PDB file of C-alpha atoms in Angstrom:
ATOM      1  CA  UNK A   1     -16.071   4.845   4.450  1.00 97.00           C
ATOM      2  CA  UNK A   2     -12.840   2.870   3.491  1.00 98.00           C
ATOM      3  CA  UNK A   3      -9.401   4.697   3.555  1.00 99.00           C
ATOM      4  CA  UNK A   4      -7.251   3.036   0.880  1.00 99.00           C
ATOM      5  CA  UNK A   5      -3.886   4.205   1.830  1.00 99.00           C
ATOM      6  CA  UNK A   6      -0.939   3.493  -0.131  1.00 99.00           C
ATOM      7  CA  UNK A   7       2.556   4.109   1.428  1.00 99.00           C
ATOM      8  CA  UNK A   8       5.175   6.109  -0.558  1.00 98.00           C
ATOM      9  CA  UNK A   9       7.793   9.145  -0.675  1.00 98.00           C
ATOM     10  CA  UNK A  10       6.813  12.301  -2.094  1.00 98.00           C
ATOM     11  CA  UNK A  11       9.073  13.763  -4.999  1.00 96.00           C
ATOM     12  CA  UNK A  12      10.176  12.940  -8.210  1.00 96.00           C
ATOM     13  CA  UNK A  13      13.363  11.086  -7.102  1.00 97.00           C
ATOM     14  CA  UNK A  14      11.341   8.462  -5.070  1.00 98.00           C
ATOM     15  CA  UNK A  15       9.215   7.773  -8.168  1.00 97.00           C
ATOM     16  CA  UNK A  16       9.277   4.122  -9.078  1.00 98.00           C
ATOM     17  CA  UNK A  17      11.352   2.993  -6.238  1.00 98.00           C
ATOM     18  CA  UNK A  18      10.693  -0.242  -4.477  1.00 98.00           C
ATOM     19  CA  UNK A  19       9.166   1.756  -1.477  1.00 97.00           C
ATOM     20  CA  UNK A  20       6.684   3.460  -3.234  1.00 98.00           C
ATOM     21  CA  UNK A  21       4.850   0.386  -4.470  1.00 99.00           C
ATOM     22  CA  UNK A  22       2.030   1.602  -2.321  1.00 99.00           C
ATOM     23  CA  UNK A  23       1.820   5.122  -4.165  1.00 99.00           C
ATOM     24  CA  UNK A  24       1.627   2.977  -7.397  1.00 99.00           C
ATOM     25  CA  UNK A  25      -0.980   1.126  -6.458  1.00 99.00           C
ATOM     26  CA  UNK A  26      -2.812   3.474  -5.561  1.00 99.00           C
ATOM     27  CA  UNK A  27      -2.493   5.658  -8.367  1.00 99.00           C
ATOM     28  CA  UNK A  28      -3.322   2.603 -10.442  1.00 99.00           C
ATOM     29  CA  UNK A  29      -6.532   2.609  -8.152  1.00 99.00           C
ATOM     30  CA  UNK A  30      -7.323   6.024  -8.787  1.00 99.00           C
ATOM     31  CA  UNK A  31      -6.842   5.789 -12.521  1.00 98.00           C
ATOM     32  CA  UNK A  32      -8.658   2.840 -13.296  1.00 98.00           C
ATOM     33  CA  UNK A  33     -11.960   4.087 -11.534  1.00 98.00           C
ATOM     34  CA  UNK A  34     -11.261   7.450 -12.399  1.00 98.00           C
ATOM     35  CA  UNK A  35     -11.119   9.061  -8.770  1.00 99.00           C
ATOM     36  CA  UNK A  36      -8.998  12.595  -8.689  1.00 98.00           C
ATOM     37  CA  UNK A  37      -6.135  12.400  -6.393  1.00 99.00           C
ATOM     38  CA  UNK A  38      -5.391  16.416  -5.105  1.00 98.00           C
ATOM     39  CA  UNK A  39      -3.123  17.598  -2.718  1.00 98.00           C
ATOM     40  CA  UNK A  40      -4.540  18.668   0.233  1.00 97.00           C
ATOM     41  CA  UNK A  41      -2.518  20.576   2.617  1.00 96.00           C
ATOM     42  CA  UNK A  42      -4.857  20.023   5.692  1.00 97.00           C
ATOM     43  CA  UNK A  43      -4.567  16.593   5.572  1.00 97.00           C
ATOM     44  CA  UNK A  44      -0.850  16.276   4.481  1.00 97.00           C
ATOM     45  CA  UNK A  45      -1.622  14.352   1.507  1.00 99.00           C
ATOM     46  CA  UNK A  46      -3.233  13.915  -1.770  1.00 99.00           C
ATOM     47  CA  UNK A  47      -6.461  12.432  -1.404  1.00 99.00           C
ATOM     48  CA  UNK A  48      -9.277  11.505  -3.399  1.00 99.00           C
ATOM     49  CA  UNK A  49     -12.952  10.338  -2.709  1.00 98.00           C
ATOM     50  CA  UNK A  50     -15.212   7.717  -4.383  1.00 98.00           C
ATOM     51  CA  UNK A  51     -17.049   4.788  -4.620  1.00 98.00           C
ATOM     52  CA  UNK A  52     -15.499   1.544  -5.490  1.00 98.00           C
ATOM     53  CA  UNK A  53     -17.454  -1.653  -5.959  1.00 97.00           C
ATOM     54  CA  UNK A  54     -20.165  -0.229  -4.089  1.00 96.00           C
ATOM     55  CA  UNK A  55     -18.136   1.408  -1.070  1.00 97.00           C
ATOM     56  CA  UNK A  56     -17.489   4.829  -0.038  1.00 98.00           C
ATOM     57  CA  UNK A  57     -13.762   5.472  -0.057  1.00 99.00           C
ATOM     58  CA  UNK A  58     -11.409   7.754   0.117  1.00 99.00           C
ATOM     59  CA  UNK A  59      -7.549   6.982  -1.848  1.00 99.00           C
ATOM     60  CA  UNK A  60      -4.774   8.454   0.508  1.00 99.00           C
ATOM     61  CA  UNK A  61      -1.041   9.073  -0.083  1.00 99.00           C
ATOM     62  CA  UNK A  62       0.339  10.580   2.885  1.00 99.00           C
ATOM     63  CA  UNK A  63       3.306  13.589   2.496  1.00 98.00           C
ATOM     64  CA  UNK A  64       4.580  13.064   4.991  1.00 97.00           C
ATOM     65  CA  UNK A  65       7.576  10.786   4.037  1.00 96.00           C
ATOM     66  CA  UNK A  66       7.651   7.502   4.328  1.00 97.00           C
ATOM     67  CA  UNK A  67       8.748   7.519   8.224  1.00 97.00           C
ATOM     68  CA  UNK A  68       5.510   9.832   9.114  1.00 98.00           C
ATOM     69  CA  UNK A  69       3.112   8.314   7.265  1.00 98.00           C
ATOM     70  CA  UNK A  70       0.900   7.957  10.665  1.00 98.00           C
ATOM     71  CA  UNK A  71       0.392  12.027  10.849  1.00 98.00           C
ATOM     72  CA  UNK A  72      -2.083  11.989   7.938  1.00 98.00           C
ATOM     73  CA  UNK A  73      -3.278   9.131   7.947  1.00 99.00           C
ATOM     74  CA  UNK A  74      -4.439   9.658  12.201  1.00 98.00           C
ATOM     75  CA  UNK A  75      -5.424  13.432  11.086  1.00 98.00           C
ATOM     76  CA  UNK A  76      -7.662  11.794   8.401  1.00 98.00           C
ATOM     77  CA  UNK A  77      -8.834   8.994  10.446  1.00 98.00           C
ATOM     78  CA  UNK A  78      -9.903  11.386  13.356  1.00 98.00           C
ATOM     79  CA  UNK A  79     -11.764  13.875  11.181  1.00 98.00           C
ATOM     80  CA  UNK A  80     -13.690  11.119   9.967  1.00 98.00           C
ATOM     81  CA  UNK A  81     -14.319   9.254  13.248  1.00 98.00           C
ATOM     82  CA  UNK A  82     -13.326   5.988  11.455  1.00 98.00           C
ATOM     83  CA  UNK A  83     -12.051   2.912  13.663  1.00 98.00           C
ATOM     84  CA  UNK A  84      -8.758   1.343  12.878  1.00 98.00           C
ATOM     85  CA  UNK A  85     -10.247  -1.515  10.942  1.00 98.00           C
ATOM     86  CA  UNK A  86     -11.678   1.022   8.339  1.00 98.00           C
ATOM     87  CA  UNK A  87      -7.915   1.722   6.685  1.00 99.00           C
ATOM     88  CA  UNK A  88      -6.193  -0.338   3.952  1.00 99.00           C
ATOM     89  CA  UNK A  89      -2.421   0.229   3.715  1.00 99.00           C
ATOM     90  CA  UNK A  90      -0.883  -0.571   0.578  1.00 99.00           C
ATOM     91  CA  UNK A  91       3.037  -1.183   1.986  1.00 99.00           C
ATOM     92  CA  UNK A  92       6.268  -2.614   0.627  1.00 98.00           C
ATOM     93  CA  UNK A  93       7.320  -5.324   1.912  1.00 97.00           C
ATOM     94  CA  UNK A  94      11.216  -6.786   1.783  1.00 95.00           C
ATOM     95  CA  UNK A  95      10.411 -10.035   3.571  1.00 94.00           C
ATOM     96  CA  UNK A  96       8.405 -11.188   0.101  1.00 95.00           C
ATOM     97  CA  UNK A  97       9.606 -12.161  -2.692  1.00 95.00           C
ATOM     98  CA  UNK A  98       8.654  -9.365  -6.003  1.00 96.00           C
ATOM     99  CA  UNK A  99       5.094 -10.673  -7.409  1.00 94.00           C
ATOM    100  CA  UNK A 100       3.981 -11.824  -3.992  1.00 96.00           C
ATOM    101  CA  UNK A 101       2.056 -10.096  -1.820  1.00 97.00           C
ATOM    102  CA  UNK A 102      -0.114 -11.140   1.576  1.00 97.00           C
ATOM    103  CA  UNK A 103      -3.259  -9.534   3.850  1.00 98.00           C
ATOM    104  CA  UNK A 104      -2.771  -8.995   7.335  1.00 98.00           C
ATOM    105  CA  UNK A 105      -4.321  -7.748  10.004  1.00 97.00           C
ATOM    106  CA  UNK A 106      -3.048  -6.887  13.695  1.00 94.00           C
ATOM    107  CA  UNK A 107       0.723  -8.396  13.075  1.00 93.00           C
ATOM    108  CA  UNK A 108       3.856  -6.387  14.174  1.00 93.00           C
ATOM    109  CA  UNK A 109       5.598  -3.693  11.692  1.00 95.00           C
ATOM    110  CA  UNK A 110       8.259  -5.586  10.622  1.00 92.00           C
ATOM    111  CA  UNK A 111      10.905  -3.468  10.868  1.00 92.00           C
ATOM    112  CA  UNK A 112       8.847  -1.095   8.457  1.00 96.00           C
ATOM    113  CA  UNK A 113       8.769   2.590   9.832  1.00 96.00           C
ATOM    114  CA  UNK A 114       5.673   3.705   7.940  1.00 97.00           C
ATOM    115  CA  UNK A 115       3.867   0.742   9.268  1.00 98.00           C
ATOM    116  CA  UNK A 116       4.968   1.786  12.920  1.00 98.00           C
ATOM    117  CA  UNK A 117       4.169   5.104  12.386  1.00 98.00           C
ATOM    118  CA  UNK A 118       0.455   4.216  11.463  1.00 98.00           C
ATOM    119  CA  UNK A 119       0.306   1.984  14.457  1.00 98.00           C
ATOM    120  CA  UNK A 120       1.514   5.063  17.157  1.00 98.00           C
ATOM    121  CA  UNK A 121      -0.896   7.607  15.077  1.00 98.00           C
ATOM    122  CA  UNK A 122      -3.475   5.020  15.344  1.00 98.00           C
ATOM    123  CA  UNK A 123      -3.137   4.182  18.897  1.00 98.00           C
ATOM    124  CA  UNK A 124      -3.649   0.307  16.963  1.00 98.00           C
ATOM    125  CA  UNK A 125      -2.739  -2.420  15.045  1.00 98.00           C
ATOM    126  CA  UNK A 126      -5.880  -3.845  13.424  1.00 98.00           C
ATOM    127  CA  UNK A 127      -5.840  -1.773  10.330  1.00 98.00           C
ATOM    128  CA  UNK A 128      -5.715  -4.372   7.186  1.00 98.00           C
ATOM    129  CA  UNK A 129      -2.673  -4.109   5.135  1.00 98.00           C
ATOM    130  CA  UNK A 130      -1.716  -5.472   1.784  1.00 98.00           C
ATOM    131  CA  UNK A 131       2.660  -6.766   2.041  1.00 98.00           C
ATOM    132  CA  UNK A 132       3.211  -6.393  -1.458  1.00 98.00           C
ATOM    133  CA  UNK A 133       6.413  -8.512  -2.070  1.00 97.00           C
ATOM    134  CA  UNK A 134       9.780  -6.411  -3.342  1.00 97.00           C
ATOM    135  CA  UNK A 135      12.203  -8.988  -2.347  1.00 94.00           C
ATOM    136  CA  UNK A 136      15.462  -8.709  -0.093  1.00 90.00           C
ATOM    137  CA  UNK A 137      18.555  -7.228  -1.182  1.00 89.00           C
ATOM    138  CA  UNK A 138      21.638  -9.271  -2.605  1.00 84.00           C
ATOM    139  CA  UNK A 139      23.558  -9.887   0.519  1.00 77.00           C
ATOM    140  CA  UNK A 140      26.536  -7.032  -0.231  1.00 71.00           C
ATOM    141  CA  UNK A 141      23.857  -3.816  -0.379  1.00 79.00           C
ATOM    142  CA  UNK A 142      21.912  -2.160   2.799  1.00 86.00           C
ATOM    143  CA  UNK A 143      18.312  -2.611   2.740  1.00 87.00           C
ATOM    144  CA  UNK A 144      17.701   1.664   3.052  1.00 87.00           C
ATOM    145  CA  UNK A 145      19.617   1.650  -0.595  1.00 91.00           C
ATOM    146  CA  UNK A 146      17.483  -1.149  -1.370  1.00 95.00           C
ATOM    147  CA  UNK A 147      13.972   0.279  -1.204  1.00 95.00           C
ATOM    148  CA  UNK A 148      14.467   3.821  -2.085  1.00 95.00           C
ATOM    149  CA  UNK A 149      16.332   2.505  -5.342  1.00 96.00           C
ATOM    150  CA  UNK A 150      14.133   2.193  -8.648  1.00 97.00           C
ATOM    151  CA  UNK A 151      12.786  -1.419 -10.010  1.00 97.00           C
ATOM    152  CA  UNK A 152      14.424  -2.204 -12.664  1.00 96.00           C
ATOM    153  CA  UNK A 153      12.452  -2.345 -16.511  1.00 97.00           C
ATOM    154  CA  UNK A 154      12.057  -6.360 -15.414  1.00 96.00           C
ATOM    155  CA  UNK A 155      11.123  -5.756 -12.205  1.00 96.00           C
ATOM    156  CA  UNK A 156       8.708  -3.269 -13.347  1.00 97.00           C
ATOM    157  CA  UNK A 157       7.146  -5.686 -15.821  1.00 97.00           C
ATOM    158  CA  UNK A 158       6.584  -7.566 -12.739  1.00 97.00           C
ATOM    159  CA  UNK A 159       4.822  -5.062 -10.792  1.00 97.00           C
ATOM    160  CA  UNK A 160       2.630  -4.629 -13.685  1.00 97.00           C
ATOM    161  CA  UNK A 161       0.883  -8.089 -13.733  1.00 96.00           C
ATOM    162  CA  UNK A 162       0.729  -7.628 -10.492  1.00 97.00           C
ATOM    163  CA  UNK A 163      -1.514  -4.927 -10.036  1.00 98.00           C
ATOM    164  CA  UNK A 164      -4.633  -5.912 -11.212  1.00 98.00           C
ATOM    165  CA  UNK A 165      -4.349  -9.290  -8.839  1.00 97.00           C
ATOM    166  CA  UNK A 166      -3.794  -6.507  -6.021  1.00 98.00           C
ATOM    167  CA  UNK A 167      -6.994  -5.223  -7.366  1.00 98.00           C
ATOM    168  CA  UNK A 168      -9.174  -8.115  -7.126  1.00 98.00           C
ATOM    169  CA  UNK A 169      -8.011  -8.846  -3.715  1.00 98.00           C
ATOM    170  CA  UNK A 170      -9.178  -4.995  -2.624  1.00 99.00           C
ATOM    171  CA  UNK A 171     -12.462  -6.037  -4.791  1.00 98.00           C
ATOM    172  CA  UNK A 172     -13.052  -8.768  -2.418  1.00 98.00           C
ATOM    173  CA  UNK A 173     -11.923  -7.005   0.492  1.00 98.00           C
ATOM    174  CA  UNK A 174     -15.187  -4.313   0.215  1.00 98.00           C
ATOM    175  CA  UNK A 175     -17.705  -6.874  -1.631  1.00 97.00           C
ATOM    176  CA  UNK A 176     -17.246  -9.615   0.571  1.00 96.00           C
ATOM    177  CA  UNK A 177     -15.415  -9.302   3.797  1.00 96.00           C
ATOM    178  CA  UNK A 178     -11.819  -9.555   5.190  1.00 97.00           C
ATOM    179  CA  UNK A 179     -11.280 -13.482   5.033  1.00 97.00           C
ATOM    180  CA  UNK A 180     -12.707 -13.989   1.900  1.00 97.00           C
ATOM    181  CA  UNK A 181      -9.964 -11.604   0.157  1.00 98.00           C
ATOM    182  CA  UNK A 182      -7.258 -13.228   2.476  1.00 97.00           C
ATOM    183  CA  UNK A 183      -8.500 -16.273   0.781  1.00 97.00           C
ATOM    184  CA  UNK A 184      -7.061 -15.163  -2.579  1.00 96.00           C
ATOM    185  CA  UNK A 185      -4.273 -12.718  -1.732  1.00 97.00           C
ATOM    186  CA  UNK A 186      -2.792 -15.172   0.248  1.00 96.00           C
ATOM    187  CA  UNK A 187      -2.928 -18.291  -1.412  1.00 91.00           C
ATOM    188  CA  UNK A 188      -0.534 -16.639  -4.651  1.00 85.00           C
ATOM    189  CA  UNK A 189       2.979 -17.208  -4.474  1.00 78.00           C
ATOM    190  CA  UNK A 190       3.687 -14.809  -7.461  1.00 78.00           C
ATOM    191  CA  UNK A 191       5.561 -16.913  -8.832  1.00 72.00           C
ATOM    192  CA  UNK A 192       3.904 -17.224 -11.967  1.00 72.00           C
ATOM    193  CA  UNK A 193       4.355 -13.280 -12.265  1.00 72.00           C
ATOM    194  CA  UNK A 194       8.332 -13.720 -11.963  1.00 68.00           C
ATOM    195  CA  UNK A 195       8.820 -15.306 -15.520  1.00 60.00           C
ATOM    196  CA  UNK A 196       9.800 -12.163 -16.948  1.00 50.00           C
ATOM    197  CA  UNK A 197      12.809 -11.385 -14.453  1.00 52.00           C
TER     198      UNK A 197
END
């Protein structure tokens, strides 16, 4: 089994902010193959199980806040006795431009505390993750503003096209293997997606 793990604040008020790109995704995931997120206290996080493209997975979107992210996703990852390289984090990522995104596996965190607190909860680094681009901040405004402030309706149109590229690149990811989606992911700029900013 595959957890798909997007990253993301709980609440109403974090809703279509540039750090929950992750949660969108993965809603977006769960709605286009029809797979019931639920809340599930145990875990700290709503979770949902299915099959995509032939895989057992299971969608995650931790509770924890952004900052503990690691809690459910190590409870989850225990439980399941599932090795590092089994979970696919769905992150923000400042350092790309909006439209872009790139696969990793076994880099640093960046600066990005959810991505730190998977790596102490996972005792690991080599869990794949998917940068999905939201751009830096003009140079006057703080970077915490930044990300926990909504996309605008342009910026949202751009996250839009996005997706189902995003999706394709997780298709390849569990049909083929890790390189192969790297291949794609990581050879858009996103450029093309930016035309409507």
């Amino acid at each position: 089994m595959r957890l798909l793990v997007g990253l993301g604040n709980p609440g109403g008020e974090y809703e279509l902010t540039r750090h929950n790109v992750g949660f969108i995704f993965t809603d977006y995931l769960a709605d286009r193959h029809g797979i019931s997120l639920k809340n599930e206290k145990k875990w700290d996080a709503e979770v949902g199980r299915g099959t995509l493209w032939g895989q057992p997975v299971m969608l995650v979107k931790p509770l924890t806040y952004m900052n503990r992210s690691g809690l459910a996703v190590g409870k989850i990852a225990r439980f399941f006795q599932l090795e590092p390289t089994s979970v696919v984090v769905f992150q923000d990522e400042l350092d790309l431009p909006l439209g872009a995104c790139r696969l990793v596996q076994g880099r640093g965190a960046g600066g990005h505390n959810g991505i730190k607190s998977l790596m102490d909860h996972l005792a690991s680094r080599d869990f794949v993750r998917f940068r999905i681009g939201v751009g830096r901040p003009p140079a006057a405004r703080a970077a915490a503003g930044f990300v926990l402030a909504r996309f605008s309706p342009a910026e949202l149109q751009v996250v839009d096209k996005l997706l189902p590229f995003l999706e394709e690149g997780v298709e390849m990811l569990l049909k083929r293997d890790l390189q192969a989606a790297m291949n794609l992911v990581n050879a858009s700029t996103g450029a093309d997606l930016q035309e409507s900013v």
